[in-house]
Short mmCIF file of C-alpha atoms and ligand atoms in Angstrom, two decimals:
data_model
loop_
_atom_site.label_atom_id
_atom_site.label_comp_id
_atom_site.label_asym_id
_atom_site.label_seq_id
_atom_site.Cartn_x
_atom_site.Cartn_y
_atom_site.Cartn_z
CA MET A 1 12.14 0.95 -13.46
CA SER A 2 10.11 1.13 -10.30
CA THR A 3 7.82 4.11 -9.84
CA LEU A 4 7.70 3.56 -6.09
CA LYS A 5 8.95 6.54 -4.10
CA ASN A 6 11.18 6.11 -1.08
CA ASN A 7 9.45 8.75 1.02
CA SER A 8 6.01 7.19 0.55
CA PRO A 9 4.39 5.41 3.51
CA ILE A 10 4.61 1.76 4.48
CA ALA A 11 1.17 0.26 5.07
CA PHE A 12 0.09 -2.56 7.38
CA PHE A 13 -3.12 -4.46 7.66
CA ASP A 14 -4.68 -7.08 9.89
CA SER A 15 -8.11 -7.99 11.22
CA GLY A 16 -7.56 -5.85 14.31
CA VAL A 17 -4.98 -4.98 16.97
CA GLY A 18 -2.72 -7.97 16.18
CA GLY A 19 -0.88 -6.24 13.35
CA LEU A 20 0.34 -3.58 15.77
CA THR A 21 2.75 -6.15 17.20
CA VAL A 22 4.48 -6.03 13.82
CA LEU A 23 4.21 -2.26 13.33
CA ASP A 24 5.81 -1.85 16.75
CA LYS A 25 8.91 -3.81 15.71
CA VAL A 26 9.17 -2.16 12.28
CA LYS A 27 8.92 1.32 13.82
CA LYS A 28 11.81 0.52 16.13
CA ILE A 29 14.21 -0.24 13.31
CA LEU A 30 12.79 2.20 10.74
CA PRO A 31 12.19 5.39 12.69
CA ASN A 32 12.28 7.63 9.60
CA GLU A 33 9.32 6.10 7.83
CA ASN A 34 5.67 7.14 7.64
CA PHE A 35 3.15 4.42 8.45
CA ILE A 36 -0.46 3.66 7.69
CA PHE A 37 -2.25 0.88 9.57
CA TYR A 38 -5.63 -0.59 8.74
CA GLY A 39 -7.37 -2.83 11.29
CA ASP A 40 -10.36 -4.54 9.73
CA THR A 41 -12.25 -4.79 13.01
CA ALA A 42 -15.61 -5.10 11.23
CA HIS A 43 -14.52 -8.56 10.08
CA VAL A 44 -12.44 -9.85 12.99
CA PRO A 45 -11.67 -12.72 13.46
CA TYR A 46 -10.19 -13.57 10.06
CA GLY A 47 -9.18 -17.03 11.27
CA ASP A 48 -12.54 -18.64 10.64
CA LYS A 49 -13.22 -16.98 7.27
CA SER A 50 -13.00 -18.62 3.85
CA LYS A 51 -10.40 -17.78 1.23
CA GLU A 52 -13.07 -15.97 -0.84
CA GLN A 53 -14.09 -13.83 2.13
CA LEU A 54 -10.49 -12.96 2.98
CA ILE A 55 -9.87 -11.87 -0.62
CA GLU A 56 -13.06 -9.83 -0.57
CA TYR A 57 -11.87 -8.02 2.59
CA ALA A 58 -8.31 -7.53 1.40
CA ARG A 59 -8.96 -6.07 -2.07
CA PRO A 60 -10.46 -2.72 -0.95
CA ILE A 61 -7.82 -2.34 1.75
CA LEU A 62 -5.04 -2.88 -0.78
CA LYS A 63 -6.73 -0.47 -3.17
CA PHE A 64 -6.90 2.13 -0.39
CA PHE A 65 -3.15 1.70 0.18
CA GLU A 66 -2.57 2.05 -3.54
CA GLN A 67 -4.52 5.31 -3.58
CA LYS A 68 -2.43 6.52 -0.64
CA GLY A 69 0.66 5.90 -2.79
CA CYS A 70 2.21 3.37 -0.40
CA LYS A 71 5.58 1.97 -1.44
CA ALA A 72 5.08 -1.23 0.56
CA VAL A 73 2.32 -3.21 2.22
CA VAL A 74 2.95 -5.46 5.18
CA MET A 75 0.55 -8.37 5.58
CA ALA A 76 0.80 -8.23 9.37
CA CYS A 77 -1.56 -11.15 9.48
CA ASN A 78 -0.60 -14.81 9.30
CA THR A 79 -4.05 -15.79 8.11
CA THR A 80 -4.11 -13.64 4.96
CA SER A 81 -0.44 -14.45 4.30
CA SER A 82 -1.18 -18.17 4.52
CA VAL A 83 -4.45 -18.23 2.65
CA ILE A 84 -4.51 -15.46 0.02
CA TYR A 85 -0.98 -14.17 -0.59
CA ASP A 86 -0.23 -16.63 -3.40
CA THR A 87 -3.43 -15.67 -5.20
CA ILE A 88 -3.02 -11.88 -5.06
CA LYS A 89 0.76 -11.39 -4.97
CA ASN A 90 1.17 -10.35 -8.61
CA ASP A 91 -1.69 -7.87 -8.72
CA TYR A 92 0.02 -4.87 -7.12
CA ASP A 93 3.01 -2.64 -7.83
CA PHE A 94 4.00 -1.96 -4.22
CA ARG A 95 6.33 -4.29 -2.34
CA LEU A 96 4.11 -6.83 -0.60
CA TYR A 97 5.39 -8.59 2.52
CA PRO A 98 3.54 -11.66 3.89
CA ILE A 99 4.63 -12.59 7.41
CA VAL A 100 4.71 -16.40 7.09
CA GLN A 101 6.72 -16.57 3.85
CA SER A 102 9.06 -13.79 5.03
CA VAL A 103 10.07 -15.50 8.29
CA ALA A 104 10.11 -19.13 7.12
CA LYS A 105 13.80 -19.10 6.22
CA ILE A 106 14.90 -17.81 9.61
CA LEU A 107 12.60 -20.28 11.41
CA SER A 108 14.02 -23.09 9.31
CA SER A 109 17.47 -22.35 10.73
CA LEU A 110 16.37 -23.01 14.33
CA LYS A 111 18.24 -25.88 15.87
CA VAL A 112 15.15 -27.90 16.64
CA ASP A 113 13.55 -31.14 15.49
CA LYS A 114 10.05 -30.33 16.74
CA LEU A 115 8.52 -26.92 16.22
CA GLY A 116 5.08 -26.01 17.54
CA VAL A 117 2.96 -23.37 15.83
CA PHE A 118 -0.01 -21.71 17.48
CA ALA A 119 -2.17 -19.95 14.89
CA THR A 120 -5.71 -19.45 13.65
CA LYS A 121 -7.81 -22.23 12.17
CA ALA A 122 -7.33 -20.93 8.62
CA THR A 123 -3.55 -20.66 9.01
CA ILE A 124 -3.23 -24.16 10.45
CA GLU A 125 -5.54 -25.71 7.86
CA SER A 126 -3.58 -24.05 5.05
CA GLY A 127 -0.42 -25.88 6.20
CA ALA A 128 1.52 -22.73 5.27
CA TYR A 129 4.10 -22.87 8.08
CA GLN A 130 5.00 -26.49 7.34
CA LYS A 131 5.10 -25.83 3.59
CA GLU A 132 7.22 -22.67 3.77
CA ILE A 133 9.68 -24.02 6.37
CA SER A 134 10.18 -27.24 4.42
CA LYS A 135 11.37 -25.20 1.41
CA TYR A 136 14.53 -24.56 3.46
CA ASN A 137 14.65 -27.44 5.93
CA LYS A 138 12.83 -30.71 5.52
CA SER A 139 13.88 -32.23 8.82
CA ILE A 140 11.90 -29.95 11.17
CA LYS A 141 8.58 -31.48 12.17
CA VAL A 142 5.95 -28.79 12.56
CA TYR A 143 3.10 -29.29 15.03
CA GLY A 144 0.35 -26.84 14.15
CA GLN A 145 -2.46 -26.18 16.59
CA TYR A 146 -5.22 -23.65 16.31
CA CYS A 147 -6.49 -21.68 19.23
CA PRO A 148 -10.06 -20.71 18.35
CA HIS A 149 -10.63 -18.24 21.21
CA TRP A 150 -7.37 -16.35 21.52
CA VAL A 151 -8.06 -13.56 19.02
CA ASN A 152 -11.41 -12.80 20.65
CA ILE A 153 -9.77 -12.77 24.08
CA VAL A 154 -7.36 -10.09 22.87
CA GLU A 155 -9.87 -8.03 20.87
CA ASN A 156 -12.43 -8.08 23.69
CA ASN A 157 -9.91 -7.13 26.34
CA LYS A 158 -10.38 -10.36 28.32
CA ILE A 159 -6.71 -11.22 28.74
CA SER A 160 -6.64 -11.15 32.51
CA THR A 161 -9.88 -13.05 33.13
CA LYS A 162 -9.94 -16.48 34.74
CA GLU A 163 -11.93 -17.82 31.80
CA ALA A 164 -9.22 -16.70 29.34
CA GLU A 165 -6.46 -18.20 31.49
CA ASP A 166 -8.27 -21.55 31.58
CA ILE A 167 -8.69 -21.60 27.81
CA ILE A 168 -5.06 -20.68 27.22
CA LYS A 169 -3.79 -23.24 29.75
CA ASN A 170 -5.79 -25.95 28.03
CA ASP A 171 -4.38 -25.06 24.62
CA VAL A 172 -0.81 -24.86 25.94
CA ASP A 173 -1.13 -28.22 27.73
CA LYS A 174 -2.38 -29.83 24.54
CA MET A 175 0.56 -28.48 22.55
CA LEU A 176 3.11 -29.50 25.21
CA LYS A 177 2.11 -33.14 24.71
CA ASN A 178 4.08 -32.97 21.43
CA SER A 179 7.21 -31.85 23.34
CA PRO A 180 8.03 -28.97 20.99
CA GLU A 181 11.43 -27.36 21.51
CA LYS A 182 10.06 -23.96 20.42
CA ILE A 183 6.56 -22.68 19.71
CA VAL A 184 5.94 -20.00 17.11
CA LEU A 185 3.23 -17.47 17.89
CA GLY A 186 1.83 -17.74 14.37
CA CYS A 187 -0.87 -15.12 14.77
CA THR A 188 0.00 -11.49 15.33
CA HIS A 189 -2.56 -11.22 18.12
CA TYR A 190 -0.81 -13.81 20.28
CA PRO A 191 2.13 -11.70 21.55
CA TYR A 192 -0.50 -9.82 23.57
CA LEU A 193 -0.83 -13.05 25.57
CA THR A 194 2.86 -13.50 26.38
CA LYS A 195 2.42 -12.88 30.10
CA VAL A 196 -0.39 -15.44 30.44
CA LEU A 197 1.44 -17.96 28.26
CA SER A 198 4.50 -17.69 30.48
CA LYS A 199 2.42 -18.88 33.44
CA PHE A 200 2.02 -22.25 31.76
CA ALA A 201 5.33 -22.74 29.93
CA PRO A 202 8.76 -21.07 30.01
CA GLU A 203 8.66 -17.71 28.23
CA ASP A 204 11.67 -18.56 26.07
CA LEU A 205 9.78 -21.48 24.54
CA PHE A 206 7.72 -18.99 22.54
CA ILE A 207 8.89 -17.18 19.42
CA ASP A 208 7.25 -13.99 18.21
CA PRO A 209 8.46 -13.78 14.59
CA ALA A 210 7.73 -10.03 14.34
CA ALA A 211 11.29 -8.86 15.03
CA ASP A 212 12.71 -11.10 12.27
CA PHE A 213 9.91 -10.00 9.98
CA ALA A 214 10.82 -6.36 10.62
CA LYS A 215 14.45 -7.09 9.73
CA PHE A 216 13.37 -8.81 6.53
CA ILE A 217 11.28 -5.77 5.54
CA LYS A 218 14.11 -3.35 6.27
CA GLU A 219 16.59 -5.39 4.23
CA ASP A 220 14.24 -5.66 1.27
CA LEU A 221 13.50 -1.92 1.26
CA GLU A 222 17.23 -1.22 1.48
CA LYS A 223 17.97 -3.58 -1.42
CA ASN A 224 15.35 -1.84 -3.53
CA ASN A 225 16.53 1.67 -2.62
CA LEU A 226 13.22 2.36 -0.95
CA LEU A 227 14.23 3.47 2.51
CA SER A 228 13.00 6.93 3.43
CA VAL A 229 15.67 9.59 3.22
CA ARG A 230 14.07 12.17 5.46
CA ASN A 231 12.92 12.26 9.05
CA ALA A 232 9.28 11.33 9.27
CA GLY A 233 7.63 8.95 11.77
CA LYS A 234 4.04 9.91 11.05
CA GLU A 235 1.38 7.30 11.78
CA GLU A 236 -2.20 7.05 10.60
CA ILE A 237 -4.36 4.31 12.02
CA PHE A 238 -7.69 3.32 10.50
CA VAL A 239 -10.24 0.76 11.67
CA SER A 240 -13.36 -0.45 9.93
CA SER A 241 -15.42 -0.30 13.15
CA GLU A 242 -15.34 0.38 16.89
CA PRO A 243 -12.29 2.65 17.27
CA VAL A 244 -12.81 3.03 21.02
CA LYS A 245 -12.75 -0.71 21.59
CA PHE A 246 -9.70 -1.00 19.32
CA LYS A 247 -7.83 1.64 21.28
CA LYS A 248 -8.56 -0.12 24.56
CA ALA A 249 -7.45 -3.55 23.33
CA ALA A 250 -4.37 -2.13 21.61
CA GLY A 251 -3.32 -0.33 24.80
CA ILE A 252 -2.09 -3.59 26.36
CA PHE A 253 0.72 -3.70 23.84
CA TYR A 254 0.91 -0.47 21.96
CA LYS A 255 0.91 3.14 23.08
CA LEU A 256 -1.91 4.43 20.94
CA SER A 257 -2.65 7.26 23.35
CA SER A 258 0.28 9.20 21.91
CA GLN A 259 -1.17 8.73 18.44
CA PRO A 260 -3.64 11.46 17.66
CA ILE A 261 -4.74 9.95 14.37
CA LEU A 262 -7.17 7.06 14.77
CA LYS A 263 -10.06 7.09 12.36
CA GLU A 264 -12.99 4.88 11.57
CA LEU A 265 -13.12 4.23 7.83
CA GLN A 266 -15.26 1.72 6.00
CA ILE A 267 -13.84 0.93 2.61
N1 LIG B 1 -3.80 -11.53 13.55
C1 LIG B 1 -4.18 -12.27 12.42
C2 LIG B 1 -3.26 -13.44 12.16
O1 LIG B 1 -2.09 -13.27 12.36
C3 LIG B 1 -5.66 -12.54 12.28
C4 LIG B 1 -6.32 -13.25 13.41
C5 LIG B 1 -7.83 -13.33 13.26
O2 LIG B 1 -8.46 -12.30 13.01
O3 LIG B 1 -8.37 -14.45 13.39
O4 LIG B 1 -3.63 -14.49 11.73
#
């Protein structure tokens, strides 16, 4: 029998502000839960790190969540989901939700032949999207493309600069040559760029999988009798460095100003 408690918090982690795009969607459909978020800003970007490095970063974060008694941990990061989930998935008692594997089934049901995926270098090189989607649908052709500068643009608050727009336009133009019918934003930082992206391609071409991921998490918690049964809604946000910079970058997407708890914590 599970020792997980339904009123315990749900934890999230990512390299930085990206994971908040997932927390935002989960909060909307699970308003009675308590949340802990860890942004590993000391090591951002994750997308150009090795598997060994990503494991080295993730272990202490997961241990911290364990000590906090979390009932579930959301890998709100495509890179760690793609590269290290398979290696670490059996090492913890909490429910562990990797974004790529959790949304693959729903993506596989899209009525498309050609699906683009924008993601980090590590995610693209892992081939995780193609591999996971083909478990359910072998006929979708996945065009993966990595966007080496996008995470830094978001983290460094450069979204509305001309330089950022030029980089993003270039990347979008390159992808459009494949004529994808939809493009997955396969990095949780990329929804911050939706407005800029929509200057260079129709907005409805892009899919942010976070809402489907949130539904998946809710259904799994429900199935395992782990939904909170009391009103809560508390949030604790931790970063491994530069909380002021984090708050500024996050503000584009997420109302952190109403969150009194933002702490720097090296673990
Ligand atoms: N937001 C994360 C992802 O979804 C990590 C991006 C990065 O730090 O490179 O992949």
